[in-house]
Amino acid sequence: MNLAFGCDHAGYEDPAPHYAPALIEYLESLGHSVEHVGTYGQGSVDYPDFAEKVARAVLDQTAELGILLCGTGMGISIAANRHQGIRAAACVTEEMVRLARNHNNANILCIGRRISSIDECKHLIDIFLSTEFSGGERHVRRIDKMDLLGQTARTSS
Ligand code: RB5
């Protein structure tokens, strides 16, 4: 699968393992192709910039799905969700990830360096990549409503 990965400086936060390189290496070991859009080191950056890069990759369909990481997974998910058509889910449990894919058709998973262990992150990613959207009528209807709301908000401002 073609994936986009982005993070802020939390991706390189000490102590080791640094989550960004460790998770990318893990994904590549599973055979995925990963576009790492940055950041690439410990220097302080603004998470909305990297949320935007991953959102664009997903919206442009150069990536099927995206993975974002910050300290909590929260700021970067809020930023990603500002982009019309992005459904970014900040998750800490397997069930959250499963339902985010199954019901919400989440197209970006957001995880937190300071919240989940590296093994937990790998597990959340595994579930994210292996769970399909159910396609259920009620879920499609609800997602359509969110997209419509986004369009209305744009045109009425
Ligand atoms: C950066 O220190 C931190 O605020 C950021 O990674 C994230 O946790 C924000 O939601």
PDB file of C-alpha atoms and ligand atoms in Angstrom:
ATOM      1  CA  MET A   1       0.000   0.000   0.000  1.00  0.00           C
ATOM      2  CA  ASN A   2       1.181   3.555  -0.686  1.00  0.00           C
ATOM      3  CA  LEU A   3       1.151   5.462   2.584  1.00  0.00           C
ATOM      4  CA  ALA A   4       1.988   8.997   3.674  1.00  0.00           C
ATOM      5  CA  PHE A   5       3.612   9.531   7.074  1.00  0.00           C
ATOM      6  CA  GLY A   6       4.057  12.851   8.831  1.00  0.00           C
ATOM      7  CA  CYS A   7       4.948  14.004  12.305  1.00  0.00           C
ATOM      8  CA  ASP A   8       6.139  16.954  14.345  1.00  0.00           C
ATOM      9  CA  HIS A   9       9.270  16.835  16.511  1.00  0.00           C
ATOM     10  CA  ALA A  10       7.587  14.252  18.759  1.00  0.00           C
ATOM     11  CA  GLY A  11       8.513  11.731  16.056  1.00  0.00           C
ATOM     12  CA  TYR A  12      12.155  12.166  17.064  1.00  0.00           C
ATOM     13  CA  GLU A  13      11.692  12.732  20.782  1.00  0.00           C
ATOM     14  CA  ASP A  14      14.150  11.076  23.169  1.00  0.00           C
ATOM     15  CA  PRO A  15      14.441   8.544  24.637  1.00  0.00           C
ATOM     16  CA  ALA A  16      14.905   6.089  21.802  1.00  0.00           C
ATOM     17  CA  PRO A  17      13.314   4.510  19.976  1.00  0.00           C
ATOM     18  CA  HIS A  18      12.481   7.539  17.863  1.00  0.00           C
ATOM     19  CA  TYR A  19       8.971   6.744  16.734  1.00  0.00           C
ATOM     20  CA  ALA A  20       9.082   8.181  13.199  1.00  0.00           C
ATOM     21  CA  PRO A  21      11.991   6.133  11.837  1.00  0.00           C
ATOM     22  CA  ALA A  22      10.967   3.059  13.841  1.00  0.00           C
ATOM     23  CA  LEU A  23       7.408   3.100  12.502  1.00  0.00           C
ATOM     24  CA  ILE A  24       8.481   3.771   8.929  1.00  0.00           C
ATOM     25  CA  GLU A  25      10.971   0.927   9.087  1.00  0.00           C
ATOM     26  CA  TYR A  26       8.206  -1.287  10.442  1.00  0.00           C
ATOM     27  CA  LEU A  27       5.813  -0.319   7.642  1.00  0.00           C
ATOM     28  CA  GLU A  28       8.456  -0.911   4.985  1.00  0.00           C
ATOM     29  CA  SER A  29       9.294  -4.293   6.490  1.00  0.00           C
ATOM     30  CA  LEU A  30       5.636  -5.202   5.873  1.00  0.00           C
ATOM     31  CA  GLY A  31       6.037  -4.264   2.204  1.00  0.00           C
ATOM     32  CA  HIS A  32       4.370  -0.850   2.265  1.00  0.00           C
ATOM     33  CA  SER A  33       5.733   2.115   0.383  1.00  0.00           C
ATOM     34  CA  VAL A  34       5.963   5.135   2.691  1.00  0.00           C
ATOM     35  CA  GLU A  35       6.308   8.771   1.711  1.00  0.00           C
ATOM     36  CA  HIS A  36       7.742  10.542   4.760  1.00  0.00           C
ATOM     37  CA  VAL A  37       6.732  14.192   4.469  1.00  0.00           C
ATOM     38  CA  GLY A  38       8.630  15.301   7.583  1.00  0.00           C
ATOM     39  CA  THR A  39       9.568  16.643   9.953  1.00  0.00           C
ATOM     40  CA  TYR A  40      12.875  14.823   9.998  1.00  0.00           C
ATOM     41  CA  GLY A  41      14.468  15.755  13.315  1.00  0.00           C
ATOM     42  CA  GLN A  42      14.163  17.112  16.832  1.00  0.00           C
ATOM     43  CA  GLY A  43      13.906  20.803  15.962  1.00  0.00           C
ATOM     44  CA  SER A  44      10.613  22.307  17.067  1.00  0.00           C
ATOM     45  CA  VAL A  45       8.060  22.607  14.255  1.00  0.00           C
ATOM     46  CA  ASP A  46       4.333  23.251  13.914  1.00  0.00           C
ATOM     47  CA  TYR A  47       2.200  20.134  13.530  1.00  0.00           C
ATOM     48  CA  PRO A  48      -0.381  21.771  11.177  1.00  0.00           C
ATOM     49  CA  ASP A  49       2.312  21.982   8.477  1.00  0.00           C
ATOM     50  CA  PHE A  50       2.809  18.227   8.452  1.00  0.00           C
ATOM     51  CA  ALA A  51      -0.877  17.458   8.840  1.00  0.00           C
ATOM     52  CA  GLU A  52      -1.393  19.484   5.676  1.00  0.00           C
ATOM     53  CA  LYS A  53       1.270  17.568   3.732  1.00  0.00           C
ATOM     54  CA  VAL A  54      -0.244  14.193   4.617  1.00  0.00           C
ATOM     55  CA  ALA A  55      -3.771  15.483   3.980  1.00  0.00           C
ATOM     56  CA  ARG A  56      -2.707  16.639   0.519  1.00  0.00           C
ATOM     57  CA  ALA A  57      -1.087  13.291  -0.287  1.00  0.00           C
ATOM     58  CA  VAL A  58      -4.313  11.502   0.666  1.00  0.00           C
ATOM     59  CA  LEU A  59      -6.571  13.955  -1.164  1.00  0.00           C
ATOM     60  CA  ASP A  60      -4.338  13.850  -4.261  1.00  0.00           C
ATOM     61  CA  GLN A  61      -4.405  10.043  -3.990  1.00  0.00           C
ATOM     62  CA  THR A  62      -0.627   9.711  -4.060  1.00  0.00           C
ATOM     63  CA  ALA A  63      -1.239   7.881  -0.779  1.00  0.00           C
ATOM     64  CA  GLU A  64      -4.115   5.529  -0.054  1.00  0.00           C
ATOM     65  CA  LEU A  65      -3.999   6.264   3.658  1.00  0.00           C
ATOM     66  CA  GLY A  66      -2.030   8.518   5.976  1.00  0.00           C
ATOM     67  CA  ILE A  67      -0.434   8.206   9.382  1.00  0.00           C
ATOM     68  CA  LEU A  68       0.284  11.234  11.566  1.00  0.00           C
ATOM     69  CA  LEU A  69       2.110  11.409  14.852  1.00  0.00           C
ATOM     70  CA  CYS A  70       2.527  14.171  17.418  1.00  0.00           C
ATOM     71  CA  GLY A  71       2.867  14.193  21.189  1.00  0.00           C
ATOM     72  CA  THR A  72      -0.715  13.177  21.816  1.00  0.00           C
ATOM     73  CA  GLY A  73      -2.093  12.568  18.319  1.00  0.00           C
ATOM     74  CA  MET A  74      -4.627  15.252  19.102  1.00  0.00           C
ATOM     75  CA  GLY A  75      -3.272  18.510  17.701  1.00  0.00           C
ATOM     76  CA  ILE A  76      -2.255  16.907  14.449  1.00  0.00           C
ATOM     77  CA  SER A  77      -5.683  15.261  14.059  1.00  0.00           C
ATOM     78  CA  ILE A  78      -7.463  18.577  14.643  1.00  0.00           C
ATOM     79  CA  ALA A  79      -5.235  20.166  12.005  1.00  0.00           C
ATOM     80  CA  ALA A  80      -5.770  17.364   9.483  1.00  0.00           C
ATOM     81  CA  ASN A  81      -9.535  17.488   9.923  1.00  0.00           C
ATOM     82  CA  ARG A  82      -9.581  21.111   8.724  1.00  0.00           C
ATOM     83  CA  HIS A  83      -9.002  19.725   5.233  1.00  0.00           C
ATOM     84  CA  GLN A  84     -12.183  18.946   3.352  1.00  0.00           C
ATOM     85  CA  GLY A  85     -12.422  15.213   2.661  1.00  0.00           C
ATOM     86  CA  ILE A  86     -10.051  14.224   5.435  1.00  0.00           C
ATOM     87  CA  ARG A  87     -11.300  12.034   8.229  1.00  0.00           C
ATOM     88  CA  ALA A  88      -8.436  11.856  10.710  1.00  0.00           C
ATOM     89  CA  ALA A  89      -8.924   9.703  13.788  1.00  0.00           C
ATOM     90  CA  ALA A  90      -6.841  10.112  16.934  1.00  0.00           C
ATOM     91  CA  CYS A  91      -6.876   6.635  18.449  1.00  0.00           C
ATOM     92  CA  VAL A  92      -5.451   4.888  21.470  1.00  0.00           C
ATOM     93  CA  THR A  93      -7.250   1.542  21.383  1.00  0.00           C
ATOM     94  CA  GLU A  94      -7.742  -1.215  18.858  1.00  0.00           C
ATOM     95  CA  GLU A  95     -11.513  -0.765  19.012  1.00  0.00           C
ATOM     96  CA  MET A  96     -11.250   2.944  18.249  1.00  0.00           C
ATOM     97  CA  VAL A  97      -9.151   2.199  15.178  1.00  0.00           C
ATOM     98  CA  ARG A  98     -11.408  -0.593  13.987  1.00  0.00           C
ATOM     99  CA  LEU A  99     -14.512   1.567  14.237  1.00  0.00           C
ATOM    100  CA  ALA A 100     -12.750   4.597  12.770  1.00  0.00           C
ATOM    101  CA  ARG A 101     -12.155   2.565   9.601  1.00  0.00           C
ATOM    102  CA  ASN A 102     -15.317   0.492   9.679  1.00  0.00           C
ATOM    103  CA  HIS A 103     -17.822   3.255  10.448  1.00  0.00           C
ATOM    104  CA  ASN A 104     -16.064   6.578   9.786  1.00  0.00           C
ATOM    105  CA  ASN A 105     -13.954   5.517   6.807  1.00  0.00           C
ATOM    106  CA  ALA A 106     -11.034   7.311   8.457  1.00  0.00           C
ATOM    107  CA  ASN A 107      -8.325   8.026   5.939  1.00  0.00           C
ATOM    108  CA  ILE A 108      -5.672   9.173   8.405  1.00  0.00           C
ATOM    109  CA  LEU A 109      -4.685   7.553  11.697  1.00  0.00           C
ATOM    110  CA  CYS A 110      -3.250   9.884  14.344  1.00  0.00           C
ATOM    111  CA  ILE A 111      -1.153   8.496  17.174  1.00  0.00           C
ATOM    112  CA  GLY A 112       0.647   9.991  20.156  1.00  0.00           C
ATOM    113  CA  ARG A 113       4.307   9.560  21.075  1.00  0.00           C
ATOM    114  CA  ARG A 114       3.563  10.437  24.687  1.00  0.00           C
ATOM    115  CA  ILE A 115       0.435   8.310  24.881  1.00  0.00           C
ATOM    116  CA  SER A 116       1.115   4.961  23.207  1.00  0.00           C
ATOM    117  CA  SER A 117       4.181   2.723  23.327  1.00  0.00           C
ATOM    118  CA  ILE A 118       5.934   1.904  20.094  1.00  0.00           C
ATOM    119  CA  ASP A 119       4.434  -1.589  20.119  1.00  0.00           C
ATOM    120  CA  GLU A 120       0.974  -0.154  20.728  1.00  0.00           C
ATOM    121  CA  CYS A 121       1.487   2.217  17.795  1.00  0.00           C
ATOM    122  CA  LYS A 122       2.475  -0.689  15.553  1.00  0.00           C
ATOM    123  CA  HIS A 123      -0.615  -2.571  16.615  1.00  0.00           C
ATOM    124  CA  LEU A 124      -2.896   0.425  16.010  1.00  0.00           C
ATOM    125  CA  ILE A 125      -1.353   0.824  12.556  1.00  0.00           C
ATOM    126  CA  ASP A 126      -1.814  -2.896  11.802  1.00  0.00           C
ATOM    127  CA  ILE A 127      -5.521  -2.636  12.591  1.00  0.00           C
ATOM    128  CA  PHE A 128      -5.848   0.610  10.632  1.00  0.00           C
ATOM    129  CA  LEU A 129      -4.327  -0.890   7.498  1.00  0.00           C
ATOM    130  CA  SER A 130      -6.195  -4.174   7.660  1.00  0.00           C
ATOM    131  CA  THR A 131      -9.707  -2.893   8.390  1.00  0.00           C
ATOM    132  CA  GLU A 132     -12.041  -1.905   5.558  1.00  0.00           C
ATOM    133  CA  PHE A 133     -14.838   0.641   5.564  1.00  0.00           C
ATOM    134  CA  SER A 134     -18.097  -1.291   5.957  1.00  0.00           C
ATOM    135  CA  GLY A 135     -19.796   0.788   3.251  1.00  0.00           C
ATOM    136  CA  GLY A 136     -23.017   0.581   5.268  1.00  0.00           C
ATOM    137  CA  GLU A 137     -25.729   2.964   4.053  1.00  0.00           C
ATOM    138  CA  ARG A 138     -26.014   4.779   7.373  1.00  0.00           C
ATOM    139  CA  HIS A 139     -22.277   5.343   7.542  1.00  0.00           C
ATOM    140  CA  VAL A 140     -22.126   6.648   3.979  1.00  0.00           C
ATOM    141  CA  ARG A 141     -25.034   8.986   4.753  1.00  0.00           C
ATOM    142  CA  ARG A 142     -23.295  10.374   7.837  1.00  0.00           C
ATOM    143  CA  ILE A 143     -20.012  10.915   6.021  1.00  0.00           C
ATOM    144  CA  ASP A 144     -21.865  12.624   3.173  1.00  0.00           C
ATOM    145  CA  LYS A 145     -23.456  14.968   5.724  1.00  0.00           C
ATOM    146  CA  MET A 146     -20.035  15.967   7.048  1.00  0.00           C
ATOM    147  CA  ASP A 147     -18.753  16.630   3.535  1.00  0.00           C
ATOM    148  CA  LEU A 148     -21.823  18.703   2.749  1.00  0.00           C
ATOM    149  CA  LEU A 149     -21.357  20.661   5.970  1.00  0.00           C
ATOM    150  CA  GLY A 150     -17.766  21.412   4.976  1.00  0.00           C
ATOM    151  CA  GLN A 151     -18.861  22.699   1.574  1.00  0.00           C
ATOM    152  CA  THR A 152     -21.612  24.872   3.090  1.00  0.00           C
ATOM    153  CA  ALA A 153     -19.176  26.347   5.605  1.00  0.00           C
ATOM    154  CA  ARG A 154     -16.814  27.251   2.766  1.00  0.00           C
ATOM    155  CA  THR A 155     -19.368  28.893   0.529  1.00  0.00           C
ATOM    156  CA  SER A 156     -21.203  30.803   3.275  1.00  0.00           C
ATOM    157  CA  SER A 157     -18.148  32.553   4.723  1.00  0.00           C
TER     158      SER A 157
HETATM  159  C1  RB5 B   1       4.477  19.527  20.784  1.00  0.00           C
HETATM  160  O1  RB5 B   1       5.222  19.746  21.912  1.00  0.00           O
HETATM  161  C2  RB5 B   1       3.100  18.997  21.140  1.00  0.00           C
HETATM  162  O2  RB5 B   1       2.293  20.052  21.535  1.00  0.00           O
HETATM  163  C3  RB5 B   1       2.514  18.297  19.947  1.00  0.00           C
HETATM  164  O3  RB5 B   1       3.336  17.245  19.561  1.00  0.00           O
HETATM  165  C4  RB5 B   1       1.158  17.673  20.138  1.00  0.00           C
HETATM  166  O4  RB5 B   1       1.110  16.868  21.246  1.00  0.00           O
HETATM  167  C5  RB5 B   1       0.016  18.567  20.070  1.00  0.00           C
HETATM  168  O5  RB5 B   1      -1.148  18.156  20.086  1.00  0.00           O
END
